[in-house]
């Protein structure tokens, strides 16, 4: 089949007058033939001139009435839709109020959470300090138990000011403990008198407040045998 | 062309309608379509 014959079929196909077999053959040929495809497009475009050359025909009155009725119905529907979905000021106000409420609620939640965290941190700090204080107390009690419970621990009555009562406990390792039972609030000095030295020497200086009771650890004391006596004075 | 384009008649139906052979109808269609195409390509005065 020549290009002229395909062009002939293309002219008929543009009018819808080609047979099914001709149409199929033309489609297959146009897949590979640019000029025949262009000719067919030109015929299709030319066929529109047929419609352009026609005089306008007014539609029947019934059709016109039906179309205009649909248009009016559509307008009413649009107006109703506009009324239904239009954004009104009270909608904006409600949305803004809701937004502010949610934002405030969120801020409040954040503030409460921060206060909780701060409270927990303060609690942790307090417990840490308490733990340190208890650890210190345990160490002191361990020392006191070491001094008091060790076999061979010797007790010295302390000569002191009026109304002051105190004792010194010394174990064989030279670890000592001064326990003041009752003493008026003041600054005190503990003296040690050795058997081999006539002059007393200072062992500790401490203050007593409140109930007048205190326990003071004493380190690096001489051996029990070289101790003659302890005495307490106020400064 | 109007019978084919607006009423969707085939060449054989048109030939029956106008009393001409199918080949004559097809040739006429092709000839008139070429004229239309020429009108499209040539600017109108």
mmCIF file of C-alpha atoms in Angstrom:
data_model
loop_
_atom_site.group_PDB
_atom_site.id
_atom_site.type_symbol
_atom_site.label_atom_id
_atom_site.label_comp_id
_atom_site.label_asym_id
_atom_site.label_seq_id
_atom_site.Cartn_x
_atom_site.Cartn_y
_atom_site.Cartn_z
ATOM 1 C CA UNK A 1 0.000 0.000 0.000
ATOM 2 C CA UNK A 2 1.401 3.393 -1.009
ATOM 3 C CA UNK A 3 1.445 6.600 1.009
ATOM 4 C CA UNK A 4 -1.208 8.037 -1.295
ATOM 5 C CA UNK A 5 -3.490 5.147 -0.513
ATOM 6 C CA UNK A 6 -2.875 5.631 3.238
ATOM 7 C CA UNK A 7 -3.590 9.330 2.819
ATOM 8 C CA UNK A 8 -6.844 8.404 1.097
ATOM 9 C CA UNK A 9 -7.821 6.250 4.087
ATOM 10 C CA UNK A 10 -6.735 9.045 6.472
ATOM 11 C CA UNK A 11 -9.196 11.440 4.828
ATOM 12 C CA UNK A 12 -12.024 8.956 5.308
ATOM 13 C CA UNK A 13 -10.907 8.128 8.848
ATOM 14 C CA UNK A 14 -11.047 11.796 9.832
ATOM 15 C CA UNK A 15 -14.736 11.685 8.858
ATOM 16 C CA UNK A 16 -15.311 8.359 10.595
ATOM 17 C CA UNK A 17 -16.104 6.795 7.237
ATOM 18 C CA UNK A 18 -13.194 4.358 7.012
ATOM 19 C CA UNK A 19 -13.918 0.691 7.534
ATOM 20 C CA UNK A 20 -12.621 -1.083 10.634
ATOM 21 C CA UNK A 21 -10.006 -2.911 8.599
ATOM 22 C CA UNK A 22 -8.830 0.300 6.923
ATOM 23 C CA UNK A 23 -8.684 2.077 10.267
ATOM 24 C CA UNK A 24 -6.597 -0.696 11.814
ATOM 25 C CA UNK A 25 -4.201 -0.742 8.861
ATOM 26 C CA UNK A 26 -3.836 3.045 9.023
ATOM 27 C CA UNK A 27 -3.128 3.029 12.810
ATOM 28 C CA UNK A 28 -0.457 0.411 12.341
ATOM 29 C CA UNK A 29 1.147 2.351 9.488
ATOM 30 C CA UNK A 30 1.075 5.681 11.354
ATOM 31 C CA UNK A 31 3.162 4.218 14.164
ATOM 32 C CA UNK A 32 6.144 4.273 11.789
ATOM 33 C CA UNK A 33 5.170 6.903 9.187
ATOM 34 C CA UNK A 34 5.448 10.503 10.272
ATOM 35 C CA UNK A 35 4.097 12.027 7.025
ATOM 36 C CA UNK A 36 0.915 9.919 7.049
ATOM 37 C CA UNK A 37 0.393 10.719 10.742
ATOM 38 C CA UNK A 38 0.722 14.419 9.956
ATOM 39 C CA UNK A 39 -1.681 14.064 6.987
ATOM 40 C CA UNK A 40 -4.229 12.368 9.192
ATOM 41 C CA UNK A 41 -3.947 15.148 11.798
ATOM 42 C CA UNK A 42 -4.432 17.732 9.060
ATOM 43 C CA UNK A 43 -7.588 15.962 7.853
ATOM 44 C CA UNK A 44 -8.957 15.817 11.401
ATOM 45 C CA UNK A 45 -8.305 19.518 11.806
ATOM 46 C CA UNK A 46 -9.868 20.236 8.428
ATOM 47 C CA UNK A 47 -12.995 18.317 9.386
ATOM 48 C CA UNK A 48 -13.636 20.890 12.126
ATOM 49 C CA UNK A 49 -14.237 23.423 9.342
ATOM 50 C CA UNK A 50 -17.415 21.504 8.585
ATOM 51 C CA UNK A 51 -18.800 22.488 11.971
ATOM 52 C CA UNK A 52 -17.499 26.035 11.681
ATOM 53 C CA UNK A 53 -19.306 26.588 8.393
ATOM 54 C CA UNK A 54 -22.682 25.624 9.865
ATOM 55 C CA UNK A 55 -25.166 28.318 10.812
ATOM 56 C CA UNK A 56 -25.913 28.471 14.521
ATOM 57 C CA UNK A 57 -29.091 26.600 15.392
ATOM 58 C CA UNK A 58 -31.047 27.794 18.404
ATOM 59 C CA UNK A 59 -31.797 24.976 20.845
ATOM 60 C CA UNK A 60 -35.384 23.891 21.359
ATOM 61 C CA UNK A 61 -37.252 25.901 23.996
ATOM 62 C CA UNK A 62 -37.565 22.866 26.231
ATOM 63 C CA UNK A 63 -33.800 22.284 26.241
ATOM 64 C CA UNK A 64 -33.073 25.936 26.937
ATOM 65 C CA UNK A 65 -35.525 25.938 29.853
ATOM 66 C CA UNK A 66 -33.971 22.772 31.301
ATOM 67 C CA UNK A 67 -30.426 24.117 30.994
ATOM 68 C CA UNK A 68 -31.288 27.461 32.565
ATOM 69 C CA UNK A 69 -33.137 25.635 35.357
ATOM 70 C CA UNK A 70 -29.998 23.666 36.115
ATOM 71 C CA UNK A 71 -27.941 26.829 36.111
ATOM 72 C CA UNK A 72 -30.287 28.511 38.585
ATOM 73 C CA UNK A 73 -30.337 25.403 40.734
ATOM 74 C CA UNK A 74 -26.555 25.415 40.657
ATOM 75 C CA UNK A 75 -26.424 29.042 41.738
ATOM 76 C CA UNK A 76 -28.771 28.389 44.625
ATOM 77 C CA UNK A 77 -26.671 25.436 45.662
ATOM 78 C CA UNK A 78 -23.528 27.533 45.509
ATOM 79 C CA UNK A 79 -25.114 30.259 47.654
ATOM 80 C CA UNK A 80 -26.253 27.687 50.182
ATOM 81 C CA UNK A 81 -22.825 26.125 50.219
ATOM 82 C CA UNK A 82 -21.264 29.525 50.736
ATOM 83 C CA UNK A 83 -23.608 30.207 53.633
ATOM 84 C CA UNK A 84 -22.902 26.839 55.130
ATOM 85 C CA UNK A 85 -19.133 26.830 54.867
ATOM 86 C CA UNK A 86 -18.229 30.520 54.885
ATOM 87 C CA UNK A 87 -15.806 31.482 57.675
ATOM 88 C CA UNK A 88 -17.690 33.747 60.036
ATOM 89 C CA UNK A 89 -16.119 35.986 62.685
ATOM 90 C CA UNK A 90 -17.534 33.896 65.523
ATOM 91 C CA UNK A 91 -15.842 30.860 64.052
ATOM 92 C CA UNK A 92 -12.569 32.733 64.076
ATOM 93 C CA UNK A 93 -13.148 33.854 67.646
ATOM 94 C CA UNK A 94 -13.954 30.312 68.740
ATOM 95 C CA UNK A 95 -10.899 28.932 66.981
ATOM 96 C CA UNK A 96 -8.673 31.622 68.505
ATOM 97 C CA UNK A 97 -10.089 30.982 71.992
ATOM 98 C CA UNK A 98 -9.567 27.259 71.591
ATOM 99 C CA UNK A 99 -6.018 27.812 70.404
ATOM 100 C CA UNK A 100 -5.230 30.115 73.330
ATOM 101 C CA UNK A 101 -6.753 27.632 75.765
ATOM 102 C CA UNK A 102 -4.699 24.742 74.379
ATOM 103 C CA UNK A 103 -1.542 26.856 74.298
ATOM 104 C CA UNK A 104 -2.089 27.982 77.893
ATOM 105 C CA UNK A 105 -2.789 24.420 78.990
ATOM 106 C CA UNK A 106 0.459 23.304 77.367
ATOM 107 C CA UNK A 107 2.441 26.109 79.013
ATOM 108 C CA UNK A 108 0.884 25.248 82.369
ATOM 109 C CA UNK A 109 1.842 21.615 81.899
ATOM 110 C CA UNK A 110 5.420 22.578 81.066
ATOM 111 C CA UNK A 111 5.633 24.814 84.138
ATOM 112 C CA UNK A 112 4.294 22.092 86.438
ATOM 113 C CA UNK A 113 6.774 19.595 84.973
ATOM 114 C CA UNK A 114 9.653 22.027 85.528
ATOM 115 C CA UNK A 115 8.597 22.614 89.136
ATOM 116 C CA UNK A 116 8.438 18.861 89.683
ATOM 117 C CA UNK A 117 11.926 18.450 88.254
ATOM 118 C CA UNK A 118 13.275 21.270 90.460
ATOM 119 C CA UNK A 119 11.592 19.722 93.501
ATOM 120 C CA UNK A 120 13.104 16.327 92.717
ATOM 121 C CA UNK A 121 16.540 17.848 92.260
ATOM 122 C CA UNK A 122 16.269 19.631 95.634
ATOM 123 C CA UNK A 123 15.183 16.362 97.207
ATOM 124 C CA UNK A 124 18.149 14.553 95.668
ATOM 125 C CA UNK A 125 20.527 17.248 96.961
ATOM 126 C CA UNK A 126 19.024 17.018 100.428
ATOM 127 C CA UNK A 127 19.324 13.235 100.456
ATOM 128 C CA UNK A 128 22.923 13.478 99.234
ATOM 129 C CA UNK A 129 23.796 15.817 102.105
ATOM 130 C CA UNK A 130 21.961 13.577 104.561
ATOM 131 C CA UNK A 131 23.838 10.591 103.194
ATOM 132 C CA UNK A 132 27.171 12.375 103.663
ATOM 133 C CA UNK A 133 26.217 13.362 107.213
ATOM 134 C CA UNK A 134 25.186 9.784 108.043
ATOM 135 C CA UNK A 135 28.404 8.432 106.514
ATOM 136 C CA UNK A 136 30.388 10.816 108.698
ATOM 137 C CA UNK A 137 28.372 9.737 111.734
ATOM 138 C CA UNK A 138 28.975 6.062 110.957
ATOM 139 C CA UNK A 139 32.723 6.679 110.670
ATOM 140 C CA UNK A 140 32.715 8.519 114.002
ATOM 141 C CA UNK A 141 30.713 5.781 115.718
ATOM 142 C CA UNK A 142 33.039 3.147 114.290
ATOM 143 C CA UNK A 143 35.976 5.022 115.738
ATOM 144 C CA UNK A 144 34.232 5.344 119.108
ATOM 145 C CA UNK A 145 33.396 1.643 119.105
ATOM 146 C CA UNK A 146 37.006 0.825 118.229
ATOM 147 C CA UNK A 147 38.219 2.853 121.174
ATOM 148 C CA UNK A 148 35.615 1.750 123.689
ATOM 149 C CA UNK A 149 35.264 -1.938 122.816
ATOM 150 C CA UNK A 150 38.934 -2.839 122.341
ATOM 151 C CA UNK A 151 40.325 -5.014 125.149
ATOM 152 C CA UNK A 152 42.751 -3.110 127.370
ATOM 153 C CA UNK A 153 41.006 0.243 126.981
ATOM 154 C CA UNK A 154 41.723 2.390 130.035
ATOM 155 C CA UNK A 155 39.508 5.111 131.489
ATOM 156 C CA UNK A 156 40.743 8.392 132.977
ATOM 157 C CA UNK A 157 38.511 10.703 134.964
ATOM 158 C CA UNK A 158 39.054 14.254 133.847
ATOM 159 C CA UNK A 159 39.522 16.941 136.475
ATOM 160 C CA UNK A 160 37.616 19.963 135.248
ATOM 161 C CA UNK A 161 35.795 23.137 136.099
ATOM 162 C CA UNK A 162 32.885 23.091 138.476
ATOM 163 C CA UNK A 163 29.815 21.203 137.174
ATOM 164 C CA UNK A 164 31.832 19.777 134.256
ATOM 165 C CA UNK A 165 32.040 16.005 134.045
ATOM 166 C CA UNK A 166 34.239 14.236 131.486
ATOM 167 C CA UNK A 167 36.167 11.001 130.889
ATOM 168 C CA UNK A 168 38.965 9.996 128.517
ATOM 169 C CA UNK A 169 39.095 6.457 127.086
ATOM 170 C CA UNK A 170 42.448 5.259 125.620
ATOM 171 C CA UNK A 171 43.002 1.886 123.943
ATOM 172 C CA UNK A 172 46.407 0.152 123.736
ATOM 173 C CA UNK A 173 46.976 1.557 120.202
ATOM 174 C CA UNK A 174 46.968 5.162 121.446
ATOM 175 C CA UNK A 175 43.507 5.990 120.121
ATOM 176 C CA UNK A 176 41.496 8.052 122.578
ATOM 177 C CA UNK A 177 38.034 9.434 123.113
ATOM 178 C CA UNK A 178 36.943 12.336 125.289
ATOM 179 C CA UNK A 179 33.314 12.210 126.381
ATOM 180 C CA UNK A 180 31.988 15.295 128.059
ATOM 181 C CA UNK A 181 28.828 14.516 130.029
ATOM 182 C CA UNK A 182 27.797 17.944 131.176
ATOM 183 C CA UNK A 183 29.603 21.229 130.887
ATOM 184 C CA UNK A 184 28.394 24.828 130.661
ATOM 185 C CA UNK A 185 28.639 26.353 127.166
ATOM 186 C CA UNK A 186 32.209 27.592 126.749
ATOM 187 C CA UNK A 187 35.500 27.003 124.971
ATOM 188 C CA UNK A 188 37.495 24.285 126.696
ATOM 189 C CA UNK A 189 41.050 23.035 126.565
ATOM 190 C CA UNK A 190 42.069 19.469 127.455
ATOM 191 C CA UNK A 191 45.449 19.024 129.135
ATOM 192 C CA UNK A 192 47.550 15.889 129.527
ATOM 193 C CA UNK A 193 50.074 15.401 132.313
ATOM 194 C CA UNK A 194 52.682 12.684 131.689
ATOM 195 C CA UNK A 195 54.420 10.687 134.329
ATOM 196 C CA UNK A 196 57.820 11.680 133.016
ATOM 197 C CA UNK A 197 57.112 15.396 132.555
ATOM 198 C CA UNK A 198 55.927 17.761 135.261
ATOM 199 C CA UNK A 199 54.344 20.325 132.897
ATOM 200 C CA UNK A 200 50.974 19.512 131.261
ATOM 201 C CA UNK A 201 50.609 19.635 127.480
ATOM 202 C CA UNK A 202 47.589 20.598 125.337
ATOM 203 C CA UNK A 203 45.751 17.709 123.708
ATOM 204 C CA UNK A 204 42.626 19.362 122.253
ATOM 205 C CA UNK A 205 40.645 22.581 122.207
ATOM 206 C CA UNK A 206 36.934 22.546 121.638
ATOM 207 C CA UNK A 207 33.730 24.444 122.309
ATOM 208 C CA UNK A 208 30.558 23.221 123.935
ATOM 209 C CA UNK A 209 27.132 24.696 123.298
ATOM 210 C CA UNK A 210 23.585 23.793 124.181
ATOM 211 C CA UNK A 211 23.125 20.649 126.267
ATOM 212 C CA UNK A 212 26.769 20.540 127.293
ATOM 213 C CA UNK A 213 27.508 17.059 125.912
ATOM 214 C CA UNK A 214 30.196 16.226 123.389
ATOM 215 C CA UNK A 215 32.373 13.360 122.192
ATOM 216 C CA UNK A 216 35.810 14.236 120.808
ATOM 217 C CA UNK A 217 38.229 11.771 119.164
ATOM 218 C CA UNK A 218 41.851 12.033 120.366
ATOM 219 C CA UNK A 219 44.712 10.900 118.141
ATOM 220 C CA UNK A 220 48.417 10.204 118.710
ATOM 221 C CA UNK A 221 48.261 9.903 122.470
ATOM 222 C CA UNK A 222 51.215 8.477 124.439
ATOM 223 C CA UNK A 223 50.992 5.015 125.911
ATOM 224 C CA UNK A 224 48.603 4.423 128.737
ATOM 225 C CA UNK A 225 51.437 3.857 131.235
ATOM 226 C CA UNK A 226 53.029 7.262 130.551
ATOM 227 C CA UNK A 227 49.800 9.151 131.254
ATOM 228 C CA UNK A 228 49.351 10.474 134.743
ATOM 229 C CA UNK A 229 46.138 12.520 134.381
ATOM 230 C CA UNK A 230 43.880 14.712 132.191
ATOM 231 C CA UNK A 231 42.490 18.067 133.156
ATOM 232 C CA UNK A 232 39.965 20.424 131.530
ATOM 233 C CA UNK A 233 40.122 24.199 131.653
ATOM 234 C CA UNK A 234 38.152 26.990 130.094
ATOM 235 C CA UNK A 235 39.870 29.484 127.862
ATOM 236 C CA UNK B 1 -19.220 15.094 4.178
ATOM 237 C CA UNK B 2 -22.027 16.300 6.389
ATOM 238 C CA UNK B 3 -23.752 12.922 6.249
ATOM 239 C CA UNK B 4 -20.537 11.210 7.326
ATOM 240 C CA UNK B 5 -19.378 13.756 9.878
ATOM 241 C CA UNK B 6 -22.618 14.786 11.567
ATOM 242 C CA UNK B 7 -24.851 11.755 11.023
ATOM 243 C CA UNK B 8 -22.061 9.162 11.251
ATOM 244 C CA UNK B 9 -23.112 7.333 8.083
ATOM 245 C CA UNK B 10 -20.709 4.950 6.408
ATOM 246 C CA UNK B 11 -19.774 5.217 2.746
ATOM 247 C CA UNK B 12 -22.175 2.419 1.797
ATOM 248 C CA UNK B 13 -25.015 4.061 3.736
ATOM 249 C CA UNK B 14 -24.300 7.355 2.040
ATOM 250 C CA UNK B 15 -24.213 5.654 -1.340
ATOM 251 C CA UNK B 16 -27.657 4.242 -0.679
ATOM 252 C CA UNK B 17 -28.892 7.624 0.512
ATOM 253 C CA UNK B 18 -27.605 9.600 -2.470
ATOM 254 C CA UNK B 19 -27.924 6.854 -5.087
ATOM 255 C CA UNK B 20 -24.266 6.723 -6.066
ATOM 256 C CA UNK B 21 -21.703 3.932 -5.911
ATOM 257 C CA UNK B 22 -19.589 3.391 -2.835
ATOM 258 C CA UNK B 23 -16.430 4.131 -4.762
ATOM 259 C CA UNK B 24 -17.850 7.398 -5.981
ATOM 260 C CA UNK B 25 -18.801 8.365 -2.437
ATOM 261 C CA UNK B 26 -15.346 7.479 -1.099
ATOM 262 C CA UNK B 27 -13.553 9.312 -3.879
ATOM 263 C CA UNK B 28 -15.747 12.351 -3.400
ATOM 264 C CA UNK B 29 -15.146 12.319 0.339
ATOM 265 C CA UNK B 30 -11.397 12.142 -0.157
ATOM 266 C CA UNK B 31 -11.464 14.907 -2.744
ATOM 267 C CA UNK B 32 -13.550 17.221 -0.599
ATOM 268 C CA UNK B 33 -11.399 16.564 2.459
ATOM 269 C CA UNK B 34 -8.343 17.566 0.453
ATOM 270 C CA UNK B 35 -10.106 20.786 -0.484
ATOM 271 C CA UNK B 36 -10.899 21.446 3.134
ATOM 272 C CA UNK B 37 -7.280 20.793 4.075
ATOM 273 C CA UNK B 38 -6.138 23.189 1.396
ATOM 274 C CA UNK B 39 -8.505 25.817 2.761
ATOM 275 C CA UNK B 40 -7.008 25.313 6.169
ATOM 276 C CA UNK B 41 -3.473 25.722 4.871
ATOM 277 C CA UNK B 42 -4.306 28.730 2.638
ATOM 278 C CA UNK B 43 -5.148 31.903 4.568
ATOM 279 C CA UNK B 44 -8.668 33.112 3.753
ATOM 280 C CA UNK B 45 -9.018 36.413 1.916
#
